[in-house]
């Protein structure tokens, strides 16, 4: 949503980054015992709503073989989150955030919302007042490590997440630097980015922001054609895109009706009544919303 709002200002050359698609591709390459730099990944969707539908090495698609291999899947984080059977039913590997769409997680999430947990944890960090820069760095590393370990715990039945080591590439900073380097060097490398659709996903209009492989060079990021995608994925993408646009319009106009509509249309909000309750609580807790949606 942020990228699409920015595009109303800077146009279709805007680029958004996220580290979850590249992390998924690295994990899949590791499960295959292959160098990710020598593979082509067919990925499509929106930010936090995407699927890996193919992995190619020049001889064919390696993904069906991976999905059929219990031993290889056993070491894949997404297999732990979604289960072998569901991945095989899809014939694809979803971005980890699809867990919240495929499984009933509302009760688990509302028991201790992630945002509330992070607010409490970060408040503790800022209140610690370490005695030296070295102690402050150690405190931050411990705080970040705890945050990473508990990431998406509800998707792992409470099991802790094993964060990447210090030598593991990743993070937003690594994604941003890779894009900047590719543009500066006119490298023509392929990276999965959030850009204006143009015609990458033909069921969306050309200005819709999508998350797809892009050829990155001096001209910026050029989205590559994704090809056919399963109907169920296209339908979910189109629905969430409508929610994003209703949200943007509500924010720009200050329309309470549009804000409630945006919430009610979201697949994870169970009813219009629920959407009204959610928005009313947002307004109560956030004075800026009370002022904007007067």
mmCIF file of C-alpha atoms in Angstrom, residues 55-292:
data_model
loop_
_atom_site.group_PDB
_atom_site.id
_atom_site.type_symbol
_atom_site.label_atom_id
_atom_site.label_comp_id
_atom_site.label_asym_id
_atom_site.label_seq_id
_atom_site.Cartn_x
_atom_site.Cartn_y
_atom_site.Cartn_z
ATOM 1 C CA UNK A 55 12.484 -22.875 -9.976
ATOM 2 C CA UNK A 56 14.536 -23.278 -13.151
ATOM 3 C CA UNK A 57 18.155 -24.178 -13.787
ATOM 4 C CA UNK A 58 18.107 -24.193 -17.591
ATOM 5 C CA UNK A 59 17.124 -27.852 -17.845
ATOM 6 C CA UNK A 60 13.629 -27.695 -16.381
ATOM 7 C CA UNK A 61 11.507 -26.836 -13.354
ATOM 8 C CA UNK A 62 13.001 -28.175 -10.119
ATOM 9 C CA UNK A 63 10.050 -27.289 -7.897
ATOM 10 C CA UNK A 64 7.895 -30.413 -8.514
ATOM 11 C CA UNK A 65 10.817 -32.627 -7.506
ATOM 12 C CA UNK A 66 11.379 -30.615 -4.334
ATOM 13 C CA UNK A 67 7.697 -30.809 -3.378
ATOM 14 C CA UNK A 68 7.778 -34.595 -3.813
ATOM 15 C CA UNK A 69 10.890 -35.072 -1.668
ATOM 16 C CA UNK A 70 10.103 -35.490 2.042
ATOM 17 C CA UNK A 71 13.750 -35.287 3.068
ATOM 18 C CA UNK A 72 14.367 -32.043 1.174
ATOM 19 C CA UNK A 73 11.145 -30.449 2.405
ATOM 20 C CA UNK A 74 11.938 -31.348 6.004
ATOM 21 C CA UNK A 75 14.595 -28.653 6.095
ATOM 22 C CA UNK A 76 12.438 -25.939 4.512
ATOM 23 C CA UNK A 77 10.916 -23.361 6.827
ATOM 24 C CA UNK A 78 7.787 -22.953 4.678
ATOM 25 C CA UNK A 79 7.151 -26.700 4.889
ATOM 26 C CA UNK A 80 7.073 -26.368 8.681
ATOM 27 C CA UNK A 81 4.643 -23.464 8.446
ATOM 28 C CA UNK A 82 2.249 -24.857 5.808
ATOM 29 C CA UNK A 83 2.804 -28.613 5.977
ATOM 30 C CA UNK A 84 3.906 -30.936 3.181
ATOM 31 C CA UNK A 85 0.364 -31.827 2.104
ATOM 32 C CA UNK A 86 -0.769 -28.248 1.567
ATOM 33 C CA UNK A 87 2.340 -27.297 -0.406
ATOM 34 C CA UNK A 88 1.773 -30.294 -2.652
ATOM 35 C CA UNK A 89 -1.897 -29.428 -3.065
ATOM 36 C CA UNK A 90 -0.960 -25.908 -4.171
ATOM 37 C CA UNK A 91 1.921 -27.047 -6.351
ATOM 38 C CA UNK A 92 3.640 -23.854 -5.199
ATOM 39 C CA UNK A 93 5.392 -22.467 -2.125
ATOM 40 C CA UNK A 94 3.581 -19.462 -0.631
ATOM 41 C CA UNK A 95 5.164 -16.480 1.034
ATOM 42 C CA UNK A 96 5.028 -17.165 4.778
ATOM 43 C CA UNK A 97 2.386 -14.453 5.328
ATOM 44 C CA UNK A 98 -0.134 -16.530 3.363
ATOM 45 C CA UNK A 99 -0.359 -18.610 6.537
ATOM 46 C CA UNK A 100 -2.825 -16.049 7.883
ATOM 47 C CA UNK A 101 -5.088 -16.537 4.869
ATOM 48 C CA UNK A 102 -4.920 -20.336 4.659
ATOM 49 C CA UNK A 103 -5.312 -21.210 8.346
ATOM 50 C CA UNK A 104 -7.581 -20.112 11.202
ATOM 51 C CA UNK A 105 -5.240 -17.915 13.208
ATOM 52 C CA UNK A 106 -7.482 -15.112 14.487
ATOM 53 C CA UNK A 107 -7.804 -16.535 18.011
ATOM 54 C CA UNK A 108 -4.056 -17.131 18.311
ATOM 55 C CA UNK A 109 -3.242 -13.643 17.059
ATOM 56 C CA UNK A 110 -5.717 -11.824 19.304
ATOM 57 C CA UNK A 111 -4.484 -13.643 22.417
ATOM 58 C CA UNK A 112 -1.257 -11.591 22.245
ATOM 59 C CA UNK A 113 -1.103 -9.386 19.144
ATOM 60 C CA UNK A 114 2.375 -9.119 17.645
ATOM 61 C CA UNK A 115 2.188 -5.339 17.663
ATOM 62 C CA UNK A 116 1.434 -5.266 21.382
ATOM 63 C CA UNK A 117 4.296 -7.667 22.090
ATOM 64 C CA UNK A 118 6.775 -5.565 20.091
ATOM 65 C CA UNK A 119 5.586 -2.330 21.696
ATOM 66 C CA UNK A 120 6.200 -3.807 25.141
ATOM 67 C CA UNK A 121 9.552 -5.290 24.148
ATOM 68 C CA UNK A 122 10.862 -2.137 22.483
ATOM 69 C CA UNK A 123 9.689 -0.007 25.423
ATOM 70 C CA UNK A 124 11.784 -2.213 27.686
ATOM 71 C CA UNK A 125 14.815 -1.726 25.466
ATOM 72 C CA UNK A 126 14.506 2.068 25.438
ATOM 73 C CA UNK A 127 13.957 2.159 29.202
ATOM 74 C CA UNK A 128 17.083 0.080 29.926
ATOM 75 C CA UNK A 129 19.540 3.013 29.678
ATOM 76 C CA UNK A 130 22.767 0.994 29.236
ATOM 77 C CA UNK A 131 25.945 2.494 30.665
ATOM 78 C CA UNK A 132 28.083 2.467 27.511
ATOM 79 C CA UNK A 133 27.792 2.223 23.715
ATOM 80 C CA UNK A 134 29.041 -1.370 23.900
ATOM 81 C CA UNK A 135 26.367 -2.252 26.439
ATOM 82 C CA UNK A 136 23.733 -0.510 24.314
ATOM 83 C CA UNK A 137 24.771 -2.569 21.277
ATOM 84 C CA UNK A 138 24.653 -5.781 23.294
ATOM 85 C CA UNK A 139 21.210 -4.869 24.634
ATOM 86 C CA UNK A 140 19.949 -4.148 21.110
ATOM 87 C CA UNK A 141 21.334 -7.410 19.734
ATOM 88 C CA UNK A 142 19.633 -9.356 22.518
ATOM 89 C CA UNK A 143 16.357 -7.500 21.896
ATOM 90 C CA UNK A 144 16.530 -8.122 18.143
ATOM 91 C CA UNK A 145 17.428 -11.778 18.655
ATOM 92 C CA UNK A 146 14.388 -12.268 20.895
ATOM 93 C CA UNK A 147 12.186 -10.478 18.347
ATOM 94 C CA UNK A 148 13.477 -12.706 15.535
ATOM 95 C CA UNK A 149 13.069 -15.923 17.557
ATOM 96 C CA UNK A 150 9.398 -15.189 18.298
ATOM 97 C CA UNK A 151 8.578 -14.102 14.737
ATOM 98 C CA UNK A 152 5.374 -15.800 13.515
ATOM 99 C CA UNK A 153 5.391 -18.131 16.524
ATOM 100 C CA UNK A 154 1.657 -18.778 16.018
ATOM 101 C CA UNK A 155 2.489 -20.325 12.641
ATOM 102 C CA UNK A 156 4.911 -22.750 14.295
ATOM 103 C CA UNK A 157 2.695 -23.902 17.182
ATOM 104 C CA UNK A 158 4.689 -21.705 19.539
ATOM 105 C CA UNK A 159 8.069 -23.033 18.393
ATOM 106 C CA UNK A 160 10.790 -20.439 18.179
ATOM 107 C CA UNK A 161 12.060 -19.230 14.833
ATOM 108 C CA UNK A 162 15.737 -19.802 14.140
ATOM 109 C CA UNK A 163 17.062 -16.421 12.950
ATOM 110 C CA UNK A 164 19.634 -16.212 10.184
ATOM 111 C CA UNK A 165 23.239 -15.974 11.238
ATOM 112 C CA UNK A 166 25.283 -12.815 10.944
ATOM 113 C CA UNK A 167 26.877 -14.093 7.723
ATOM 114 C CA UNK A 168 23.503 -14.809 6.078
ATOM 115 C CA UNK A 169 22.605 -12.192 3.458
ATOM 116 C CA UNK A 170 19.234 -10.559 3.884
ATOM 117 C CA UNK A 171 17.289 -7.771 5.479
ATOM 118 C CA UNK A 172 15.916 -4.628 3.940
ATOM 119 C CA UNK A 173 19.328 -2.989 3.911
ATOM 120 C CA UNK A 174 20.770 -5.802 1.780
ATOM 121 C CA UNK A 175 17.832 -5.641 -0.636
ATOM 122 C CA UNK A 176 18.088 -1.875 -0.996
ATOM 123 C CA UNK A 177 21.850 -1.984 -1.543
ATOM 124 C CA UNK A 178 21.527 -4.720 -4.171
ATOM 125 C CA UNK A 179 19.012 -2.619 -6.120
ATOM 126 C CA UNK A 180 21.153 0.529 -5.884
ATOM 127 C CA UNK A 181 24.236 -1.379 -7.030
ATOM 128 C CA UNK A 182 22.381 -2.951 -9.963
ATOM 129 C CA UNK A 183 21.105 0.434 -11.134
ATOM 130 C CA UNK A 184 24.473 2.175 -10.695
ATOM 131 C CA UNK A 185 26.356 -0.579 -12.527
ATOM 132 C CA UNK A 186 23.622 -1.157 -15.129
ATOM 133 C CA UNK A 187 23.992 -4.799 -14.120
ATOM 134 C CA UNK A 188 20.813 -6.199 -15.652
ATOM 135 C CA UNK A 189 20.305 -8.530 -12.694
ATOM 136 C CA UNK A 190 16.933 -10.019 -11.787
ATOM 137 C CA UNK A 191 15.462 -9.238 -8.385
ATOM 138 C CA UNK A 192 11.964 -9.662 -6.939
ATOM 139 C CA UNK A 193 10.652 -6.147 -6.294
ATOM 140 C CA UNK A 194 7.473 -4.132 -5.852
ATOM 141 C CA UNK A 195 6.879 -2.078 -8.999
ATOM 142 C CA UNK A 196 4.123 -0.869 -11.293
ATOM 143 C CA UNK A 197 2.601 -3.906 -12.938
ATOM 144 C CA UNK A 198 2.629 -2.744 -16.569
ATOM 145 C CA UNK A 199 1.696 -6.170 -17.957
ATOM 146 C CA UNK A 200 3.450 -8.609 -15.610
ATOM 147 C CA UNK A 201 0.135 -9.803 -14.140
ATOM 148 C CA UNK A 202 -2.390 -9.356 -16.961
ATOM 149 C CA UNK A 203 -5.456 -9.557 -14.697
ATOM 150 C CA UNK A 204 -4.409 -6.281 -12.994
ATOM 151 C CA UNK A 205 -4.142 -2.838 -14.566
ATOM 152 C CA UNK A 206 -0.770 -1.406 -15.593
ATOM 153 C CA UNK A 207 -0.445 0.932 -12.584
ATOM 154 C CA UNK A 208 -1.174 -1.661 -9.892
ATOM 155 C CA UNK A 209 1.843 -2.314 -7.682
ATOM 156 C CA UNK A 210 2.883 -5.970 -7.815
ATOM 157 C CA UNK A 211 5.747 -8.054 -6.430
ATOM 158 C CA UNK A 212 7.433 -9.859 -9.319
ATOM 159 C CA UNK A 213 10.894 -10.560 -10.762
ATOM 160 C CA UNK A 214 12.348 -7.447 -12.390
ATOM 161 C CA UNK A 215 15.306 -6.768 -14.633
ATOM 162 C CA UNK A 216 17.282 -4.092 -12.789
ATOM 163 C CA UNK A 217 19.681 -1.738 -14.549
ATOM 164 C CA UNK A 218 20.281 1.904 -15.402
ATOM 165 C CA UNK A 219 16.670 2.293 -16.561
ATOM 166 C CA UNK A 220 15.398 1.153 -13.174
ATOM 167 C CA UNK A 221 13.372 -2.001 -12.504
ATOM 168 C CA UNK A 222 11.503 -3.485 -15.463
ATOM 169 C CA UNK A 223 8.900 -6.098 -14.421
ATOM 170 C CA UNK A 224 9.085 -9.423 -16.240
ATOM 171 C CA UNK A 225 6.046 -11.270 -17.543
ATOM 172 C CA UNK A 226 4.869 -13.838 -15.012
ATOM 173 C CA UNK A 227 2.633 -15.896 -17.263
ATOM 174 C CA UNK A 228 -0.459 -17.760 -16.194
ATOM 175 C CA UNK A 229 -1.198 -18.021 -12.468
ATOM 176 C CA UNK A 230 -3.773 -20.201 -10.680
ATOM 177 C CA UNK A 231 -7.267 -18.713 -10.495
ATOM 178 C CA UNK A 232 -7.430 -18.901 -6.697
ATOM 179 C CA UNK A 233 -4.240 -16.859 -6.384
ATOM 180 C CA UNK A 234 -5.393 -14.290 -8.951
ATOM 181 C CA UNK A 235 -8.715 -13.908 -7.115
ATOM 182 C CA UNK A 236 -7.028 -13.321 -3.753
ATOM 183 C CA UNK A 237 -4.574 -10.842 -5.286
ATOM 184 C CA UNK A 238 -7.408 -8.903 -6.944
ATOM 185 C CA UNK A 239 -9.385 -8.796 -3.688
ATOM 186 C CA UNK A 240 -6.471 -7.543 -1.603
ATOM 187 C CA UNK A 241 -5.582 -4.997 -4.299
ATOM 188 C CA UNK A 242 -9.137 -3.634 -4.059
ATOM 189 C CA UNK A 243 -8.687 -3.371 -0.285
ATOM 190 C CA UNK A 244 -5.406 -1.495 -0.731
ATOM 191 C CA UNK A 245 -6.961 1.008 -3.109
ATOM 192 C CA UNK A 246 -9.999 1.559 -0.897
ATOM 193 C CA UNK A 247 -7.609 2.148 2.020
ATOM 194 C CA UNK A 248 -5.625 4.728 0.046
ATOM 195 C CA UNK A 249 -8.793 6.510 -1.078
ATOM 196 C CA UNK A 250 -10.114 6.552 2.489
ATOM 197 C CA UNK A 251 -6.850 8.035 3.760
ATOM 198 C CA UNK A 252 -6.799 10.703 1.058
ATOM 199 C CA UNK A 253 -10.447 11.705 1.481
ATOM 200 C CA UNK A 254 -10.990 11.168 5.211
ATOM 201 C CA UNK A 255 -14.076 9.082 4.443
ATOM 202 C CA UNK A 256 -15.211 6.882 7.326
ATOM 203 C CA UNK A 257 -17.469 4.936 4.973
ATOM 204 C CA UNK A 258 -14.517 4.071 2.737
ATOM 205 C CA UNK A 259 -12.343 3.134 5.714
ATOM 206 C CA UNK A 260 -14.981 0.708 6.973
ATOM 207 C CA UNK A 261 -15.447 -0.616 3.431
ATOM 208 C CA UNK A 262 -11.712 -1.263 3.089
ATOM 209 C CA UNK A 263 -11.665 -3.218 6.346
ATOM 210 C CA UNK A 264 -14.865 -5.140 5.570
ATOM 211 C CA UNK A 265 -13.590 -6.221 2.141
ATOM 212 C CA UNK A 266 -10.421 -7.721 3.583
ATOM 213 C CA UNK A 267 -10.574 -11.540 3.590
ATOM 214 C CA UNK A 268 -9.422 -11.734 7.221
ATOM 215 C CA UNK A 269 -12.174 -9.442 8.556
ATOM 216 C CA UNK A 270 -15.259 -11.619 9.194
ATOM 217 C CA UNK A 271 -18.072 -9.063 8.788
ATOM 218 C CA UNK A 272 -19.118 -5.459 8.232
ATOM 219 C CA UNK A 273 -19.989 -5.244 11.924
ATOM 220 C CA UNK A 274 -16.486 -6.423 12.759
ATOM 221 C CA UNK A 275 -14.997 -3.817 10.421
ATOM 222 C CA UNK A 276 -16.965 -1.051 12.144
ATOM 223 C CA UNK A 277 -15.767 -2.222 15.552
ATOM 224 C CA UNK A 278 -12.144 -2.362 14.374
ATOM 225 C CA UNK A 279 -12.263 1.133 12.892
ATOM 226 C CA UNK A 280 -14.004 2.569 15.961
ATOM 227 C CA UNK A 281 -11.255 1.171 18.183
ATOM 228 C CA UNK A 282 -8.545 2.516 15.867
ATOM 229 C CA UNK A 283 -10.092 5.975 16.113
ATOM 230 C CA UNK A 284 -10.319 5.721 19.881
ATOM 231 C CA UNK A 285 -6.669 4.732 20.263
ATOM 232 C CA UNK A 286 -5.113 6.969 17.591
ATOM 233 C CA UNK A 287 -5.908 10.686 17.882
ATOM 234 C CA UNK A 288 -4.629 11.353 14.353
ATOM 235 C CA UNK A 289 -7.405 9.132 12.970
ATOM 236 C CA UNK A 290 -10.016 10.860 15.095
ATOM 237 C CA UNK A 291 -8.872 14.147 13.599
ATOM 238 C CA UNK A 292 -8.625 12.853 10.016
#
